[in-house]
Amino acid sequence: ARRTLKFIWTGSEEIGLEGSKAYVRDHAEEIGKCRFVVNVDVGGSVLGRELCSCTADETVTTFTDTFMKINGYSMKVDRDIYSSDNMPFADLDVPTASFFRVGAPGAGHIHDRNDIISLLSAKGLEKTTLYVMDYADTLANAVARYALDNTGEIGVFRPINRLDRNTSGIVLIAKHQVA
């Protein structure tokens, strides 16, 4: 059985997670086969710190925290709820990890429907992109290794992309190719 990583981007988070709720509703059968979600939210603030909230068992939190430390990423990782596009998946018992960057104390809140682009930086966005890419690469290799160990087949990494406007991101790992 082959495994699939699916990359989706949803919008309208700030008005009630409308994009991710619609995705879950419109892909109910697919969500039942989903093994894990990586959510990326709030990146690029000039001043801030990196956080990750996992809505999964403690092994995911421990893995994520260890991964970040081994790779030299400064990040606080907790097992907690973070209201973002991961929640419609977590509500259906799909384990999730949400990565986000919050502004430093006193730096002004900038993540809402009136976000101010001047408080974001390319360097901040690059930092978020790099650690999420490393994490996703590790997950893809773990999925491929799991497939090899349990089925004797070499897993294949085949991302499927969906782009909408006003994007934030989620990574889905399905149990098999049909998903």
Short mmCIF file of C-alpha atoms in Angstrom, two decimals:
data_model
loop_
_atom_site.label_atom_id
_atom_site.label_comp_id
_atom_site.label_asym_id
_atom_site.label_seq_id
_atom_site.Cartn_x
_atom_site.Cartn_y
_atom_site.Cartn_z
CA ALA A 1 0.00 0.00 0.00
CA ARG A 2 1.39 3.37 -0.97
CA ARG A 3 1.21 6.45 1.22
CA THR A 4 0.33 9.95 0.07
CA LEU A 5 1.18 13.37 1.44
CA LYS A 6 -1.33 15.99 0.47
CA PHE A 7 -0.70 19.71 0.78
CA ILE A 8 -3.76 21.93 0.99
CA TRP A 9 -4.11 25.64 1.55
CA THR A 10 -7.27 27.05 3.03
CA GLY A 11 -8.44 30.59 3.57
CA SER A 12 -10.84 32.51 5.78
CA GLU A 13 -9.37 31.35 9.07
CA GLU A 14 -9.92 34.72 10.70
CA ILE A 15 -13.67 34.59 10.10
CA GLY A 16 -14.22 31.22 11.73
CA LEU A 17 -11.98 28.62 10.04
CA GLU A 18 -14.32 28.68 7.05
CA GLY A 19 -11.82 27.23 4.55
CA SER A 20 -10.68 24.27 6.66
CA LYS A 21 -14.23 23.53 7.83
CA ALA A 22 -15.36 23.47 4.19
CA TYR A 23 -12.46 21.19 3.25
CA VAL A 24 -13.29 18.72 6.02
CA ARG A 25 -16.97 18.81 5.11
CA ASP A 26 -16.36 18.34 1.37
CA HIS A 27 -13.75 15.58 1.85
CA ALA A 28 -15.31 13.58 4.70
CA GLU A 29 -14.34 10.18 3.27
CA GLU A 30 -10.76 11.33 2.70
CA ILE A 31 -10.48 12.75 6.23
CA GLY A 32 -11.39 9.35 7.65
CA LYS A 33 -8.18 8.03 6.08
CA CYS A 34 -6.02 10.93 7.24
CA ARG A 35 -3.24 9.99 9.67
CA PHE A 36 -1.71 13.37 10.57
CA VAL A 37 -2.05 17.10 9.88
CA VAL A 38 0.68 19.74 9.94
CA ASN A 39 -0.76 23.24 10.13
CA VAL A 40 1.24 26.41 9.49
CA ASP A 41 -0.14 29.70 10.77
CA VAL A 42 1.22 33.14 11.59
CA GLY A 43 4.64 33.42 10.04
CA GLY A 44 6.95 36.27 9.28
CA SER A 45 6.54 38.69 12.15
CA VAL A 46 9.63 40.87 12.56
CA LEU A 47 9.78 40.27 16.31
CA GLY A 48 8.56 37.03 17.78
CA ARG A 49 9.10 33.47 18.83
CA GLU A 50 8.29 30.10 17.29
CA LEU A 51 5.68 27.84 18.88
CA CYS A 52 4.08 24.49 18.13
CA SER A 53 0.88 23.12 19.63
CA CYS A 54 0.14 19.43 19.14
CA THR A 55 -3.37 17.97 19.41
CA ALA A 56 -2.07 14.43 19.49
CA ASP A 57 -0.73 11.98 22.03
CA GLU A 58 2.44 12.78 23.95
CA THR A 59 4.63 10.86 21.48
CA VAL A 60 3.96 13.48 18.78
CA THR A 61 4.78 16.32 21.15
CA THR A 62 7.97 14.57 22.27
CA PHE A 63 8.98 13.77 18.67
CA THR A 64 8.35 17.35 17.54
CA ASP A 65 10.21 18.88 20.49
CA THR A 66 13.16 16.50 20.00
CA PHE A 67 13.20 17.13 16.23
CA MET A 68 13.38 20.90 16.76
CA LYS A 69 16.18 20.60 19.34
CA ILE A 70 18.25 18.16 17.26
CA ASN A 71 17.98 20.48 14.24
CA GLY A 72 18.81 23.63 16.19
CA TYR A 73 15.41 25.32 15.93
CA SER A 74 14.43 27.41 18.93
CA MET A 75 10.79 26.55 19.51
CA LYS A 76 8.45 25.92 22.40
CA VAL A 77 6.44 22.74 21.75
CA ASP A 78 3.36 21.90 23.84
CA ARG A 79 0.48 19.47 23.79
CA ASP A 80 -2.31 22.03 23.61
CA ILE A 81 -5.11 23.47 21.52
CA TYR A 82 -4.38 26.31 19.12
CA SER A 83 -7.38 27.74 17.31
CA SER A 84 -6.34 27.46 13.67
CA ASP A 85 -7.07 25.47 10.52
CA ASN A 86 -5.99 22.25 12.23
CA MET A 87 -9.00 22.23 14.56
CA PRO A 88 -11.66 20.85 12.16
CA PHE A 89 -9.29 17.88 11.67
CA ALA A 90 -8.50 17.55 15.40
CA ASP A 91 -12.24 17.59 16.13
CA LEU A 92 -12.42 14.39 14.05
CA ASP A 93 -9.58 12.81 16.07
CA VAL A 94 -6.88 13.40 13.44
CA PRO A 95 -3.62 14.18 15.29
CA THR A 96 -2.20 17.61 14.43
CA ALA A 97 0.87 19.80 14.91
CA SER A 98 0.36 23.55 14.44
CA PHE A 99 3.40 25.74 13.87
CA PHE A 100 3.08 29.48 14.41
CA ARG A 101 5.13 32.56 15.18
CA VAL A 102 3.82 35.00 17.74
CA GLY A 103 4.93 38.57 18.21
CA ALA A 104 7.17 39.47 21.09
CA PRO A 105 5.47 40.93 24.17
CA GLY A 106 4.58 44.54 23.44
CA ALA A 107 5.22 44.15 19.71
CA GLY A 108 1.58 44.62 18.76
CA HIS A 109 -0.83 41.94 17.63
CA ILE A 110 -0.77 41.59 13.86
CA HIS A 111 -2.72 38.44 13.06
CA ASP A 112 -6.29 39.21 12.27
CA ARG A 113 -8.30 40.25 9.22
CA ASN A 114 -6.52 43.60 9.34
CA ASP A 115 -2.95 42.26 9.32
CA ILE A 116 -0.30 44.88 8.58
CA ILE A 117 2.24 43.77 5.99
CA SER A 118 4.88 46.24 7.21
CA LEU A 119 5.23 44.22 10.44
CA LEU A 120 6.16 41.08 8.47
CA SER A 121 9.56 40.22 7.04
CA ALA A 122 10.91 37.95 4.33
CA LYS A 123 13.52 36.69 6.81
CA GLY A 124 10.80 35.73 9.31
CA LEU A 125 8.82 33.93 6.61
CA GLU A 126 11.97 32.13 5.46
CA LYS A 127 12.66 30.92 8.99
CA THR A 128 9.17 29.46 9.31
CA THR A 129 9.41 27.89 5.85
CA LEU A 130 12.75 26.22 6.59
CA TYR A 131 11.75 24.45 9.79
CA VAL A 132 8.39 23.37 8.38
CA MET A 133 10.11 21.99 5.25
CA ASP A 134 12.58 20.06 7.40
CA TYR A 135 9.76 18.70 9.57
CA ALA A 136 7.67 17.73 6.51
CA ASP A 137 10.70 16.05 4.91
CA THR A 138 11.26 14.02 8.06
CA LEU A 139 7.59 13.04 8.14
CA ALA A 140 7.68 12.03 4.46
CA ASN A 141 10.72 9.84 5.07
CA ALA A 142 9.12 8.34 8.18
CA VAL A 143 6.02 7.47 6.17
CA ALA A 144 8.17 5.93 3.42
CA ARG A 145 10.14 3.92 6.00
CA TYR A 146 6.94 2.75 7.71
CA ALA A 147 5.63 1.53 4.36
CA LEU A 148 8.87 -0.33 3.64
CA ASP A 149 8.97 -1.94 7.09
CA ASN A 150 5.31 -2.96 7.12
CA THR A 151 4.55 -3.76 3.48
CA GLY A 152 7.92 -4.37 1.86
CA GLU A 153 7.15 -1.58 -0.63
CA ILE A 154 9.19 1.55 -1.02
CA GLY A 155 7.05 4.55 -0.11
CA VAL A 156 6.70 7.35 -2.65
CA PHE A 157 6.49 11.06 -1.83
CA ARG A 158 3.84 12.62 -4.10
CA PRO A 159 2.57 15.98 -2.88
CA ILE A 160 -0.81 17.14 -4.19
CA ASN A 161 -1.26 20.90 -4.06
CA ARG A 162 -4.34 23.05 -3.78
CA LEU A 163 -4.09 26.83 -3.74
CA ASP A 164 -6.77 29.25 -2.67
CA ARG A 165 -6.48 32.92 -1.90
CA ASN A 166 -5.71 34.15 1.63
CA THR A 167 -3.80 30.97 2.38
CA SER A 168 -2.59 29.13 5.42
CA GLY A 169 -1.50 25.53 5.21
CA ILE A 170 -2.15 21.99 6.33
CA VAL A 171 -0.30 18.80 5.40
CA LEU A 172 -2.32 15.59 5.25
CA ILE A 173 -0.83 12.09 5.27
CA ALA A 174 -3.23 9.47 3.93
CA LYS A 175 -3.11 5.74 4.58
CA HIS A 176 -2.96 4.78 0.89
CA GLN A 177 -2.81 6.06 -2.68
CA VAL A 178 -6.59 6.04 -3.26
CA ALA A 179 -7.08 8.46 -0.37
#
